[in-house]
Short mmCIF file of C-alpha atoms in Angstrom, two decimals:
data_model
loop_
_atom_site.label_atom_id
_atom_site.label_comp_id
_atom_site.label_asym_id
_atom_site.label_seq_id
_atom_site.Cartn_x
_atom_site.Cartn_y
_atom_site.Cartn_z
CA MET S 261 120.82 118.86 107.85
CA GLU S 262 123.59 120.86 107.40
CA LYS S 263 121.30 123.83 108.51
CA LEU S 264 121.21 122.55 112.36
CA ILE S 265 124.73 121.89 112.10
CA GLU S 266 124.63 125.45 111.82
CA LEU S 267 121.85 125.81 114.59
CA TYR S 268 124.75 123.76 117.36
CA LYS S 269 127.57 126.21 116.19
CA GLN S 270 125.05 129.64 116.07
CA TRP S 271 124.45 128.04 120.06
CA LYS S 272 127.26 126.42 121.06
CA GLY S 273 130.07 128.67 118.69
CA GLY S 274 132.07 125.72 117.55
CA GLU S 275 131.83 122.07 116.02
CA PRO S 276 130.02 119.03 117.63
CA ALA S 277 132.26 115.99 117.62
CA ASN S 278 129.18 113.47 116.64
CA VAL S 279 125.86 113.84 114.85
CA VAL S 280 124.00 110.54 114.51
CA LYS S 281 120.24 110.47 112.83
CA LEU S 282 118.19 108.55 115.27
CA ALA S 283 115.76 105.43 114.81
CA GLY S 284 111.99 107.18 113.04
CA GLN S 285 109.73 108.60 115.82
CA GLY S 286 106.26 107.32 113.59
CA SER S 287 106.17 111.65 112.61
CA ASN S 288 107.67 113.17 109.42
CA ARG S 289 110.34 115.25 112.09
CA GLN S 290 114.21 113.65 112.27
CA TYR S 291 116.32 113.33 115.04
CA PHE S 292 120.03 113.39 115.35
CA ARG S 293 121.90 112.62 119.32
CA ILE S 294 124.52 115.83 118.37
CA THR S 295 127.96 115.11 121.10
CA GLN S 296 129.54 117.31 122.44
CA GLN S 297 132.81 118.57 123.07
CA SER S 298 132.68 117.32 126.96
CA GLY S 299 131.45 114.39 125.75
CA GLU S 300 127.73 115.48 126.59
CA THR S 301 124.44 115.33 124.11
CA VAL S 302 122.19 116.84 122.86
CA VAL S 303 119.16 116.09 120.94
CA GLY S 304 118.08 118.36 117.49
CA VAL S 305 115.19 118.09 115.66
CA ILE S 306 114.45 118.85 111.55
CA GLY S 307 111.03 119.34 110.79
CA THR S 308 108.28 119.78 108.26
CA SER S 309 105.62 122.00 109.95
CA ARG S 310 106.12 125.42 111.56
CA ASP S 311 103.08 125.62 112.81
CA GLU S 312 103.49 122.29 114.89
CA ASP S 313 107.11 123.32 115.64
CA HIS S 314 105.72 126.04 116.93
CA ALA S 315 103.41 124.85 118.98
CA PHE S 316 106.12 122.04 120.37
CA VAL S 317 108.82 124.48 120.93
CA TYR S 318 105.41 126.83 122.90
CA LEU S 319 104.44 123.63 124.65
CA ALA S 320 107.20 123.17 126.14
CA ASN S 321 109.11 125.90 127.14
CA HIS S 322 105.47 126.56 129.19
CA PHE S 323 106.06 123.12 130.54
CA ASN S 324 109.11 124.36 131.49
CA LEU S 325 108.40 126.93 133.74
CA ARG S 326 105.96 125.01 135.32
CA GLN S 327 109.02 122.34 136.03
CA LEU S 328 106.87 119.65 134.53
CA PRO S 329 109.29 116.17 133.34
CA VAL S 330 109.81 117.64 129.51
CA PRO S 331 112.89 117.95 127.56
CA LYS S 332 113.62 121.86 127.92
CA ILE S 333 114.62 123.70 124.14
CA LEU S 334 118.37 124.68 123.30
CA ALA S 335 117.84 126.80 120.76
CA VAL S 336 115.51 127.18 117.72
CA SER S 337 116.31 128.40 113.83
CA ASP S 338 114.73 131.20 113.06
CA ASP S 339 112.17 129.15 110.46
CA GLU S 340 111.56 127.75 113.40
CA LEU S 341 112.32 124.22 111.34
CA ARG S 342 114.52 122.99 113.44
CA TYR S 343 115.60 123.34 116.99
CA ILE S 344 118.13 121.07 119.78
CA GLN S 345 116.47 120.65 122.88
CA THR S 346 118.09 118.25 125.89
CA ASP S 347 118.41 114.56 125.04
CA LEU S 348 116.40 111.90 128.39
CA GLY S 349 118.19 109.50 127.07
CA SER S 350 117.52 106.65 124.63
CA VAL S 351 115.15 104.37 127.17
CA SER S 352 110.80 104.69 126.77
CA LEU S 353 108.27 103.19 128.76
CA PHE S 354 107.55 101.28 126.06
CA ASP S 355 110.72 99.46 126.16
CA ALA S 356 111.15 99.12 129.79
CA ILE S 357 108.26 97.37 130.18
CA LYS S 358 108.50 94.86 126.89
CA GLY S 359 109.00 91.39 129.06
CA GLY S 360 105.02 92.40 130.36
CA ARG S 361 104.18 92.75 126.24
CA ASP S 362 105.98 90.23 125.31
CA ALA S 363 104.38 87.68 128.05
CA GLY S 364 100.70 87.96 127.07
CA GLY S 365 99.86 91.07 129.34
CA ARG S 366 101.54 89.35 132.91
CA TYR S 367 104.13 92.40 134.15
CA ASN S 368 106.42 92.45 136.38
CA GLN S 369 106.33 93.75 139.96
CA LYS S 370 108.73 96.07 138.43
CA GLU S 371 107.01 97.52 135.32
CA LYS S 372 103.75 97.48 137.29
CA ASP S 373 105.68 100.36 139.40
CA LEU S 374 106.93 102.07 135.96
CA LEU S 375 102.86 101.88 134.91
CA ILE S 376 102.16 102.78 138.35
CA LYS S 377 104.32 106.17 138.21
CA THR S 378 104.31 106.98 135.02
CA ILE S 379 99.98 107.69 135.15
CA ARG S 380 100.36 108.77 138.31
CA GLU S 381 102.07 112.53 137.11
CA LEU S 382 99.47 111.92 133.70
CA PRO S 383 97.59 114.99 136.16
CA ASN S 384 100.28 116.77 136.90
CA ILE S 385 100.90 117.90 133.02
CA GLN S 386 96.77 117.53 132.38
CA LEU S 387 96.28 119.61 135.26
CA ARG S 388 99.00 122.08 136.23
CA GLY S 389 100.62 122.55 132.89
CA ALA S 390 97.00 123.99 131.69
CA ARG S 391 97.24 127.50 133.57
CA GLY S 392 98.21 130.08 132.10
CA LEU S 393 98.38 127.89 128.80
CA GLU S 394 97.66 130.30 125.75
CA TRP S 395 95.84 127.35 123.84
CA GLU S 396 95.58 129.50 119.84
CA ASN S 397 99.32 127.81 120.31
CA CYS S 398 98.33 124.12 120.17
CA TYR S 399 98.21 122.15 115.98
CA PRO S 400 96.03 121.87 113.95
CA GLN S 401 93.61 123.17 116.83
CA PRO S 402 93.24 124.66 119.57
CA GLU S 403 90.56 122.60 121.37
CA PHE S 404 88.57 119.39 121.53
CA ASP S 405 85.34 120.24 119.88
CA VAL S 406 82.32 118.53 117.71
CA ASP S 407 84.37 118.76 114.57
CA SER S 408 86.95 117.32 115.02
CA VAL S 409 85.24 113.97 117.75
CA LEU S 410 83.01 113.62 114.23
CA PHE S 411 85.40 113.99 111.75
CA ASP S 412 87.52 110.80 113.88
CA LEU S 413 84.44 109.14 113.79
CA ASN S 414 83.92 109.68 110.96
CA TYR S 415 88.26 108.28 109.90
CA PHE S 416 87.18 104.94 111.24
CA LYS S 417 84.32 105.04 108.93
CA TYR S 418 85.60 105.23 106.01
CA CYS S 419 88.99 103.62 106.52
CA PHE S 420 87.77 100.58 108.84
CA LEU S 421 83.93 100.19 109.15
CA LYS S 422 83.53 100.18 104.85
CA PRO S 423 86.38 98.04 104.16
CA THR S 424 84.81 95.83 106.10
CA ASP S 425 82.02 95.80 103.46
CA LEU S 426 79.20 95.39 106.50
CA ASP S 427 75.66 96.36 104.91
CA PHE S 428 74.88 99.30 107.28
CA HIS S 429 72.00 102.26 107.08
CA GLU S 430 74.55 105.67 106.85
CA LEU S 431 71.84 108.09 107.88
CA LYS S 432 71.57 106.37 111.36
CA LEU S 433 74.84 105.95 111.74
CA GLU S 434 75.63 109.73 111.09
CA ALA S 435 72.40 110.23 113.72
CA ASN S 436 74.25 108.17 116.23
CA PHE S 437 77.62 110.18 116.10
CA ARG S 438 76.31 113.59 116.52
CA LEU S 439 75.13 112.20 119.54
CA PHE S 440 77.16 110.16 120.93
CA ALA S 441 80.03 113.83 119.51
CA LYS S 442 77.10 116.44 122.11
CA ASP S 443 78.26 113.51 124.83
CA LEU S 444 81.54 113.12 124.64
CA THR S 445 82.15 117.50 124.43
CA SER S 446 79.62 117.75 127.30
CA GLU S 447 81.99 118.78 129.75
CA PRO S 448 84.41 121.68 128.61
CA MET S 449 87.12 121.16 130.85
CA ASP S 450 90.89 124.19 130.98
CA CYS S 451 93.46 120.95 131.19
CA PHE S 452 95.75 120.04 128.56
CA LEU S 453 95.04 116.97 126.44
CA TYR S 454 97.74 115.63 125.47
CA ARG S 455 96.35 113.25 122.72
CA ASP S 456 99.03 110.88 122.09
CA PHE S 457 99.69 109.56 125.67
CA GLN S 458 101.33 105.91 125.00
CA ALA S 459 104.15 104.27 125.87
CA ARG S 460 105.92 105.38 123.26
CA ASN S 461 105.82 109.14 124.25
CA ILE S 462 107.64 108.43 127.41
CA MET S 463 110.80 108.09 128.28
CA LEU S 464 112.75 107.09 131.35
CA ASP S 465 116.13 108.60 133.79
CA LYS S 466 117.84 106.04 135.38
CA GLU S 467 115.95 106.38 138.31
CA GLY S 468 112.91 105.46 136.62
CA ASN S 469 110.84 109.06 136.28
CA PRO S 470 109.12 109.24 133.16
CA TYR S 471 109.28 112.03 131.49
CA PHE S 472 106.90 113.10 128.86
CA ILE S 473 107.51 114.09 124.55
CA ASP S 474 105.58 114.23 121.29
CA PHE S 475 102.82 116.26 123.32
CA GLN S 476 102.91 118.80 120.17
CA GLY S 477 99.08 117.38 118.92
CA GLY S 478 97.80 118.81 122.53
CA ARG S 479 94.76 121.09 123.02
CA LYS S 480 92.33 122.60 125.45
CA GLY S 481 89.85 118.88 125.95
CA PRO S 482 89.69 116.58 129.06
CA PHE S 483 91.32 114.42 131.20
CA TYR S 484 89.04 111.59 130.39
CA TYR S 485 90.94 111.13 126.97
CA ASP S 486 94.96 110.32 127.67
CA LEU S 487 93.86 107.69 130.58
CA ALA S 488 91.54 106.13 127.79
CA SER S 489 94.43 106.05 124.57
CA PHE S 490 97.34 104.12 128.07
CA LEU S 491 95.64 102.09 129.12
CA TRP S 492 93.60 100.61 126.47
CA GLN S 493 96.59 100.25 124.35
CA ALA S 494 95.87 97.29 122.18
CA SER S 495 99.05 96.14 121.57
CA ALA S 496 99.80 96.75 125.74
CA GLN S 497 97.47 93.32 126.73
CA TYR S 498 96.61 94.98 130.17
CA SER S 499 94.87 93.20 131.97
CA PHE S 500 91.19 94.25 133.41
CA LYS S 501 92.85 94.35 137.39
CA LEU S 502 95.63 95.74 136.15
CA ARG S 503 93.59 98.37 134.08
CA ARG S 504 90.96 99.03 136.87
CA GLU S 505 94.16 99.70 139.75
CA LEU S 506 95.85 102.22 136.80
CA VAL S 507 92.63 103.91 136.75
CA TRP S 508 92.67 104.24 140.12
CA GLU S 509 96.03 105.30 141.16
CA TYR S 510 94.96 108.38 138.54
CA TYR S 511 91.93 108.95 139.39
CA GLN S 512 93.51 109.71 143.86
CA SER S 513 96.63 111.28 141.65
CA LEU S 514 93.46 113.86 140.34
CA LYS S 515 92.93 114.90 143.58
CA ASN S 516 96.20 116.61 144.20
CA TYR S 517 94.84 119.32 141.35
CA THR S 518 91.50 119.99 141.06
CA GLU S 519 87.72 118.46 142.37
CA VAL S 520 87.05 115.43 141.11
CA PRO S 521 83.56 113.60 139.98
CA SER S 522 82.30 110.50 142.07
CA VAL S 523 83.53 107.18 141.14
CA ARG S 524 80.79 106.55 139.47
CA HIS S 525 80.42 109.93 137.39
CA PHE S 526 84.08 109.40 136.61
CA VAL S 527 84.23 105.77 135.34
CA ASN S 528 81.36 106.25 133.11
CA ARG S 529 82.79 109.20 131.65
CA LEU S 530 86.07 107.23 131.15
CA SER S 531 84.40 104.52 129.42
CA LEU S 532 82.74 106.53 126.35
CA PHE S 533 85.61 107.71 126.14
CA VAL S 534 87.18 104.99 125.88
CA LEU S 535 85.04 103.87 123.32
CA PHE S 536 85.49 106.81 121.51
CA ARG S 537 89.26 106.13 121.54
CA THR S 538 88.31 102.54 120.40
CA LEU S 539 86.94 103.66 116.76
CA GLN S 540 89.43 105.90 117.14
CA VAL S 541 92.41 103.77 116.37
CA LEU S 542 90.61 100.98 114.51
CA GLY S 543 90.01 104.05 111.69
CA ALA S 544 94.23 104.26 111.64
CA TYR S 545 94.74 100.73 111.38
CA GLY S 546 92.58 100.28 109.41
CA PHE S 547 94.59 103.48 106.83
CA ARG S 548 97.97 101.88 108.16
CA GLY S 549 96.54 98.48 108.32
CA TYR S 550 93.96 97.75 104.88
CA PHE S 551 95.65 99.80 102.81
CA GLU S 552 98.61 101.03 102.89
CA ARG S 553 99.30 97.29 103.95
CA LYS S 554 101.81 97.95 106.79
CA LYS S 555 102.30 94.32 108.81
CA HIS S 556 102.31 96.03 112.35
CA PHE S 557 99.73 97.57 111.57
CA LEU S 558 96.96 95.10 110.32
CA GLU S 559 97.78 92.78 114.10
CA SER S 560 96.65 95.20 116.41
CA ILE S 561 93.57 94.49 114.97
CA PRO S 562 92.44 91.54 116.46
CA PRO S 563 93.66 93.07 120.37
CA ALA S 564 91.73 96.81 119.27
CA ILE S 565 88.23 94.84 117.86
CA GLN S 566 88.48 92.43 121.10
CA ASN S 567 88.73 96.03 123.23
CA LEU S 568 85.42 96.72 121.43
CA ARG S 569 83.78 92.89 121.99
CA ASP S 570 84.39 94.02 125.96
CA LEU S 571 83.41 97.31 125.20
CA LEU S 572 79.55 96.48 124.15
CA LYS S 573 79.34 94.22 127.11
CA MET S 574 78.05 97.22 129.07
CA GLY S 575 75.49 98.16 127.74
CA GLU S 576 72.59 100.32 126.57
CA LYS S 577 73.06 101.64 129.53
CA VAL S 578 76.61 103.24 129.91
CA PHE S 579 76.39 103.40 125.44
CA PRO S 580 72.76 105.05 125.16
CA TYR S 581 73.43 104.91 120.67
CA PRO S 582 71.35 101.44 120.04
CA TYR S 583 71.85 101.13 116.02
CA MET S 584 76.45 102.83 116.59
CA MET S 585 76.57 99.37 119.36
CA ASP S 586 74.71 96.96 116.92
CA MET S 587 76.36 97.97 113.80
CA LEU S 588 79.82 97.58 115.93
CA ARG S 589 78.09 94.34 117.46
CA ARG S 590 77.34 93.21 114.11
CA LEU S 591 81.24 94.27 113.22
CA THR S 592 82.94 92.02 115.88
CA GLU S 593 80.84 89.43 114.56
CA LEU S 594 81.73 89.20 110.85
CA PRO S 595 84.20 86.30 110.03
CA GLN S 596 87.61 87.36 109.48
CA PHE S 597 87.87 89.32 113.02
CA ALA S 598 86.58 85.75 115.00
CA ARG S 599 88.43 84.93 117.56
CA ILE S 600 91.04 82.17 117.93
CA GLU S 601 90.11 79.84 121.42
#
């Protein structure tokens, strides 16, 4: 904290009027709202990983050059473990659409408009943000590849699947995992994959315009991933109709930045990433819920399992991984995941 204040004084040439620690953002970084003598505020950040902080600072500076809606970096310490950025306020998209989420996915028109505005802005950071980006600055790796897919699939296997005690053949499952990973990485793309694109990581200005934060885990990869992450967030409970509308809005916006595939191809590719993201999320919920006993993550498992049930209805034409699909079907039928009608 003292070193952060020192950085502020070096940048501003004087003491701050006030410093308030902000609530945790789900990471090891600490955030502070610093009030200047003028009354204006900035945000100070204390990190724990130089490489992660370097990635965020590099990406934020690059995106600002591209005139994208992200915070501006105002000062950085020599060791890159502390930095000061513009304050984007306290209202996230997650906060702004709370009413629809609490109503079980019945979003009003104002909330839908915010979602549409956000999803139409996503291709901007993915495509324009990728231009001229030096991928070696990304953390912890520069590109979405087979190894990273297999890491996440095995995370699902060890942190979610095994604790359920479901019987399965490891070698058969591994063979299908490898085929799945090969398919997910079969179309190389020069896009910025945000990786953690969710409503909590989008701040809104007074006009409801979205600004992006927490993109330090991004890397080169396919644009489908972020769309799947956002629209199939289990706790959001987006209806099928709303999801379809938002996918269409994204597809139309994408045309402004690149040549788009056919609708059929787009939807089939997106389905692969929705399945992958669902398994990835279940792995995280398993670790945070089953092992760390965190209530929020345990409560998130049933809607994620329901997402998986819905995906299984699409069949093996979309998902040509017979053993994996059979295993997932048996998983959704376990007594602990029985639906409460």
